[in-house]
Amino acid sequence: DAGITQSPRHKVTETGTPVTLRCHQTENHRYMYWYRQDPGHGLRLIHYSYGVKDTDKGEVSDGYSVSRSKTEDFLLTLESATSSQTSVYFCAIMSSPEATGELFFGEGSRLTVL
Amino acid sequence: GDSVTQMEGPVTLSEEAFLTINCTYTATGYPSLFWYVQYPGEGLQLLLKATKADDKGSNKGFEATYRKETTSFHLEKGSVQVSDSAVYFCALRDRGSTLGRLYFGRGTQLTVWP
């Protein structure tokens, strides 16, 4: 199994509070991704990273920011959480697109914004 | 842009029934195609993949053939088991992409009854 750890696994917070989700990998993979999963929408890409300090936006990036100061950690921050950000968040990693192109996923972080 | 459309669920079958989950894609380049599976409470994991036209991916009794002429990658299994109950996602990646981004369908929930 790919070494991906997400924390926290479950969080309940209130509207307007900041929230940070952490993704930690032990595979030394260059590419890391944050997705959210919602009923009827499948998985949607929030942000991704292709190296330390190299990040870019996905299709649903509004209200989210990310940081990657070291290869193994990719942080997703909700500066001021809203109820529409209640979701399950998945981190994924990939070694290189030129290789298999396979994504390895963490177990998810369930966030509830009241 | 690149996109994936898969059949709406949920799909409910009896054990040993034949399964087909349809997936079609739109891509500007020459995509690699994937099926991912998500078991309850877990992250997604790769089920099978195909990287060029007419390739057949297979794993755990599941098969899918990359059909360029119909832009399809339908998932099939001849005899489903209760343990196959999960959500199945079709996905594509443009092999020309250097960022490894995958585009996912909305997922199809499969429930198999004994």
JSON list of C-alpha atoms in Angstrom, two decimals, chain B:
[
{"chain": "B", "resi": 1, "resn": "GLY", "atom": "CA", "xyz": [-11.83, 19.88, -22.78]},
{"chain": "B", "resi": 2, "resn": "ASP", "atom": "CA", "xyz": [-11.27, 16.40, -21.47]},
{"chain": "B", "resi": 3, "resn": "SER", "atom": "CA", "xyz": [-14.21, 14.72, -19.75]},
{"chain": "B", "resi": 4, "resn": "VAL", "atom": "CA", "xyz": [-15.68, 11.37, -18.80]},
{"chain": "B", "resi": 5, "resn": "THR", "atom": "CA", "xyz": [-19.33, 10.33, -18.77]},
{"chain": "B", "resi": 6, "resn": "GLN", "atom": "CA", "xyz": [-20.39, 7.16, -17.03]},
{"chain": "B", "resi": 7, "resn": "MET", "atom": "CA", "xyz": [-23.76, 5.58, -16.54]},
{"chain": "B", "resi": 8, "resn": "GLU", "atom": "CA", "xyz": [-25.89, 6.78, -13.67]},
{"chain": "B", "resi": 9, "resn": "GLY", "atom": "CA", "xyz": [-26.40, 4.48, -10.76]},
{"chain": "B", "resi": 10, "resn": "PRO", "atom": "CA", "xyz": [-27.20, 2.89, -8.56]},
{"chain": "B", "resi": 11, "resn": "VAL", "atom": "CA", "xyz": [-26.87, -0.53, -10.12]},
{"chain": "B", "resi": 12, "resn": "THR", "atom": "CA", "xyz": [-28.34, -3.44, -8.17]},
{"chain": "B", "resi": 13, "resn": "LEU", "atom": "CA", "xyz": [-27.61, -7.03, -9.17]},
{"chain": "B", "resi": 14, "resn": "SER", "atom": "CA", "xyz": [-27.95, -10.51, -7.79]},
{"chain": "B", "resi": 15, "resn": "GLU", "atom": "CA", "xyz": [-24.82, -12.54, -7.14]},
{"chain": "B", "resi": 16, "resn": "GLU", "atom": "CA", "xyz": [-23.43, -14.21, -10.30]},
{"chain": "B", "resi": 17, "resn": "ALA", "atom": "CA", "xyz": [-25.18, -11.73, -12.61]},
{"chain": "B", "resi": 18, "resn": "PHE", "atom": "CA", "xyz": [-23.36, -10.08, -15.53]},
{"chain": "B", "resi": 19, "resn": "LEU", "atom": "CA", "xyz": [-22.19, -6.51, -14.99]},
{"chain": "B", "resi": 20, "resn": "THR", "atom": "CA", "xyz": [-21.70, -3.70, -17.47]},
{"chain": "B", "resi": 21, "resn": "ILE", "atom": "CA", "xyz": [-20.97, -0.12, -16.47]},
{"chain": "B", "resi": 22, "resn": "ASN", "atom": "CA", "xyz": [-20.77, 2.20, -19.45]},
{"chain": "B", "resi": 23, "resn": "CYS", "atom": "CA", "xyz": [-18.10, 4.87, -19.79]},
{"chain": "B", "resi": 24, "resn": "THR", "atom": "CA", "xyz": [-17.48, 7.24, -22.68]},
{"chain": "B", "resi": 25, "resn": "TYR", "atom": "CA", "xyz": [-14.91, 9.97, -22.93]},
{"chain": "B", "resi": 26, "resn": "THR", "atom": "CA", "xyz": [-14.01, 13.18, -24.69]},
{"chain": "B", "resi": 27, "resn": "ALA", "atom": "CA", "xyz": [-10.36, 14.01, -25.07]},
{"chain": "B", "resi": 28, "resn": "THR", "atom": "CA", "xyz": [-8.30, 16.31, -27.23]},
{"chain": "B", "resi": 29, "resn": "GLY", "atom": "CA", "xyz": [-5.22, 14.11, -27.15]},
{"chain": "B", "resi": 30, "resn": "TYR", "atom": "CA", "xyz": [-4.52, 10.41, -26.76]},
{"chain": "B", "resi": 31, "resn": "PRO", "atom": "CA", "xyz": [-5.70, 9.50, -23.29]},
{"chain": "B", "resi": 32, "resn": "SER", "atom": "CA", "xyz": [-4.91, 6.67, -20.97]},
{"chain": "B", "resi": 33, "resn": "LEU", "atom": "CA", "xyz": [-8.08, 5.24, -19.44]},
{"chain": "B", "resi": 34, "resn": "PHE", "atom": "CA", "xyz": [-8.67, 3.89, -15.96]},
{"chain": "B", "resi": 35, "resn": "TRP", "atom": "CA", "xyz": [-11.26, 2.29, -13.74]},
{"chain": "B", "resi": 36, "resn": "TYR", "atom": "CA", "xyz": [-10.98, 2.98, -10.03]},
{"chain": "B", "resi": 37, "resn": "VAL", "atom": "CA", "xyz": [-12.99, 1.31, -7.29]},
{"chain": "B", "resi": 38, "resn": "GLN", "atom": "CA", "xyz": [-13.96, 2.70, -3.90]},
{"chain": "B", "resi": 39, "resn": "TYR", "atom": "CA", "xyz": [-15.05, 0.29, -1.19]},
{"chain": "B", "resi": 40, "resn": "PRO", "atom": "CA", "xyz": [-17.13, 1.66, 1.69]},
{"chain": "B", "resi": 41, "resn": "GLY", "atom": "CA", "xyz": [-15.14, 3.95, 3.98]},
{"chain": "B", "resi": 42, "resn": "GLU", "atom": "CA", "xyz": [-11.99, 3.77, 1.88]},
{"chain": "B", "resi": 43, "resn": "GLY", "atom": "CA", "xyz": [-10.13, 5.81, -0.70]},
{"chain": "B", "resi": 44, "resn": "LEU", "atom": "CA", "xyz": [-10.09, 4.97, -4.38]},
{"chain": "B", "resi": 45, "resn": "GLN", "atom": "CA", "xyz": [-7.83, 2.28, -5.71]},
{"chain": "B", "resi": 46, "resn": "LEU", "atom": "CA", "xyz": [-6.89, 1.39, -9.26]},
{"chain": "B", "resi": 47, "resn": "LEU", "atom": "CA", "xyz": [-8.86, -1.53, -10.67]},
{"chain": "B", "resi": 48, "resn": "LEU", "atom": "CA", "xyz": [-7.53, -1.63, -14.23]},
{"chain": "B", "resi": 49, "resn": "LYS", "atom": "CA", "xyz": [-6.18, 0.56, -16.99]},
{"chain": "B", "resi": 50, "resn": "ALA", "atom": "CA", "xyz": [-5.47, 0.74, -20.72]},
{"chain": "B", "resi": 51, "resn": "THR", "atom": "CA", "xyz": [-3.03, 3.08, -22.37]},
{"chain": "B", "resi": 52, "resn": "LYS", "atom": "CA", "xyz": [-3.82, 2.80, -26.09]},
{"chain": "B", "resi": 53, "resn": "ALA", "atom": "CA", "xyz": [-6.57, 1.87, -28.50]},
{"chain": "B", "resi": 54, "resn": "ASP", "atom": "CA", "xyz": [-7.68, -1.79, -28.47]},
{"chain": "B", "resi": 55, "resn": "ASP", "atom": "CA", "xyz": [-5.84, -2.49, -25.21]},
{"chain": "B", "resi": 56, "resn": "LYS", "atom": "CA", "xyz": [-7.80, -4.56, -22.72]},
{"chain": "B", "resi": 57, "resn": "GLY", "atom": "CA", "xyz": [-7.31, -3.96, -19.04]},
{"chain": "B", "resi": 58, "resn": "SER", "atom": "CA", "xyz": [-8.24, -6.73, -16.63]},
{"chain": "B", "resi": 59, "resn": "ASN", "atom": "CA", "xyz": [-8.11, -7.43, -12.91]},
{"chain": "B", "resi": 60, "resn": "LYS", "atom": "CA", "xyz": [-10.10, -9.47, -10.38]},
{"chain": "B", "resi": 61, "resn": "GLY", "atom": "CA", "xyz": [-12.41, -10.75, -13.14]},
{"chain": "B", "resi": 62, "resn": "PHE", "atom": "CA", "xyz": [-13.19, -7.25, -14.41]},
{"chain": "B", "resi": 63, "resn": "GLU", "atom": "CA", "xyz": [-12.35, -6.24, -17.96]},
{"chain": "B", "resi": 64, "resn": "ALA", "atom": "CA", "xyz": [-12.52, -3.10, -20.07]},
{"chain": "B", "resi": 65, "resn": "THR", "atom": "CA", "xyz": [-11.43, -2.53, -23.67]},
{"chain": "B", "resi": 66, "resn": "TYR", "atom": "CA", "xyz": [-10.22, 0.82, -24.97]},
{"chain": "B", "resi": 67, "resn": "ARG", "atom": "CA", "xyz": [-12.40, 1.56, -28.02]},
{"chain": "B", "resi": 68, "resn": "LYS", "atom": "CA", "xyz": [-11.17, 4.60, -29.87]},
{"chain": "B", "resi": 69, "resn": "GLU", "atom": "CA", "xyz": [-13.82, 4.40, -32.59]},
{"chain": "B", "resi": 70, "resn": "THR", "atom": "CA", "xyz": [-16.64, 4.68, -30.03]},
{"chain": "B", "resi": 71, "resn": "THR", "atom": "CA", "xyz": [-14.60, 6.63, -27.43]},
{"chain": "B", "resi": 72, "resn": "SER", "atom": "CA", "xyz": [-15.64, 4.10, -24.82]},
{"chain": "B", "resi": 73, "resn": "PHE", "atom": "CA", "xyz": [-14.14, 2.07, -21.98]},
{"chain": "B", "resi": 74, "resn": "HIS", "atom": "CA", "xyz": [-17.00, -0.01, -20.59]},
{"chain": "B", "resi": 75, "resn": "LEU", "atom": "CA", "xyz": [-16.40, -2.09, -17.47]},
{"chain": "B", "resi": 76, "resn": "GLU", "atom": "CA", "xyz": [-17.62, -5.71, -17.50]},
{"chain": "B", "resi": 77, "resn": "LYS", "atom": "CA", "xyz": [-17.62, -8.71, -15.23]},
{"chain": "B", "resi": 78, "resn": "GLY", "atom": "CA", "xyz": [-19.17, -12.03, -16.03]},
{"chain": "B", "resi": 79, "resn": "SER", "atom": "CA", "xyz": [-20.25, -13.03, -12.54]},
{"chain": "B", "resi": 80, "resn": "VAL", "atom": "CA", "xyz": [-20.40, -10.48, -9.75]},
{"chain": "B", "resi": 81, "resn": "GLN", "atom": "CA", "xyz": [-20.00, -11.26, -6.07]},
{"chain": "B", "resi": 82, "resn": "VAL", "atom": "CA", "xyz": [-21.31, -9.54, -2.96]},
{"chain": "B", "resi": 83, "resn": "SER", "atom": "CA", "xyz": [-17.76, -8.36, -2.30]},
{"chain": "B", "resi": 84, "resn": "ASP", "atom": "CA", "xyz": [-17.85, -6.34, -5.55]},
{"chain": "B", "resi": 85, "resn": "SER", "atom": "CA", "xyz": [-20.31, -3.91, -3.98]},
{"chain": "B", "resi": 86, "resn": "ALA", "atom": "CA", "xyz": [-18.57, -0.54, -4.26]},
{"chain": "B", "resi": 87, "resn": "VAL", "atom": "CA", "xyz": [-18.50, 2.70, -6.23]},
{"chain": "B", "resi": 88, "resn": "TYR", "atom": "CA", "xyz": [-16.75, 2.51, -9.60]},
{"chain": "B", "resi": 89, "resn": "PHE", "atom": "CA", "xyz": [-15.14, 5.51, -11.29]},
{"chain": "B", "resi": 90, "resn": "CYS", "atom": "CA", "xyz": [-14.03, 5.81, -14.88]},
{"chain": "B", "resi": 91, "resn": "ALA", "atom": "CA", "xyz": [-11.15, 8.23, -15.46]},
{"chain": "B", "resi": 92, "resn": "LEU", "atom": "CA", "xyz": [-8.87, 9.49, -18.19]},
{"chain": "B", "resi": 93, "resn": "ARG", "atom": "CA", "xyz": [-5.50, 11.14, -18.39]},
{"chain": "B", "resi": 94, "resn": "ASP", "atom": "CA", "xyz": [-4.15, 12.87, -21.44]},
{"chain": "B", "resi": 95, "resn": "ARG", "atom": "CA", "xyz": [-0.81, 11.16, -22.03]},
{"chain": "B", "resi": 96, "resn": "GLY", "atom": "CA", "xyz": [0.50, 14.43, -23.41]},
{"chain": "B", "resi": 97, "resn": "SER", "atom": "CA", "xyz": [-0.08, 16.09, -20.06]},
{"chain": "B", "resi": 98, "resn": "THR", "atom": "CA", "xyz": [3.03, 16.66, -17.99]},
{"chain": "B", "resi": 99, "resn": "LEU", "atom": "CA", "xyz": [0.99, 17.32, -14.86]},
{"chain": "B", "resi": 100, "resn": "GLY", "atom": "CA", "xyz": [-0.63, 13.92, -14.50]},
{"chain": "B", "resi": 101, "resn": "ARG", "atom": "CA", "xyz": [-4.08, 15.27, -13.95]},
{"chain": "B", "resi": 102, "resn": "LEU", "atom": "CA", "xyz": [-6.92, 12.72, -14.09]},
{"chain": "B", "resi": 103, "resn": "TYR", "atom": "CA", "xyz": [-10.50, 13.51, -15.02]},
{"chain": "B", "resi": 104, "resn": "PHE", "atom": "CA", "xyz": [-13.09, 11.37, -13.24]},
{"chain": "B", "resi": 105, "resn": "GLY", "atom": "CA", "xyz": [-16.65, 10.41, -14.04]},
{"chain": "B", "resi": 106, "resn": "ARG", "atom": "CA", "xyz": [-19.29, 10.85, -11.35]},
{"chain": "B", "resi": 107, "resn": "GLY", "atom": "CA", "xyz": [-19.09, 7.27, -10.16]},
{"chain": "B", "resi": 108, "resn": "THR", "atom": "CA", "xyz": [-21.53, 4.36, -10.31]},
{"chain": "B", "resi": 109, "resn": "GLN", "atom": "CA", "xyz": [-22.70, 2.70, -7.13]},
{"chain": "B", "resi": 110, "resn": "LEU", "atom": "CA", "xyz": [-22.93, -1.09, -7.46]},
{"chain": "B", "resi": 111, "resn": "THR", "atom": "CA", "xyz": [-24.79, -3.21, -4.91]},
{"chain": "B", "resi": 112, "resn": "VAL", "atom": "CA", "xyz": [-24.74, -6.99, -5.23]},
{"chain": "B", "resi": 113, "resn": "TRP", "atom": "CA", "xyz": [-27.26, -9.04, -3.26]},
{"chain": "B", "resi": 114, "resn": "PRO", "atom": "CA", "xyz": [-26.68, -12.66, -2.26]}
]
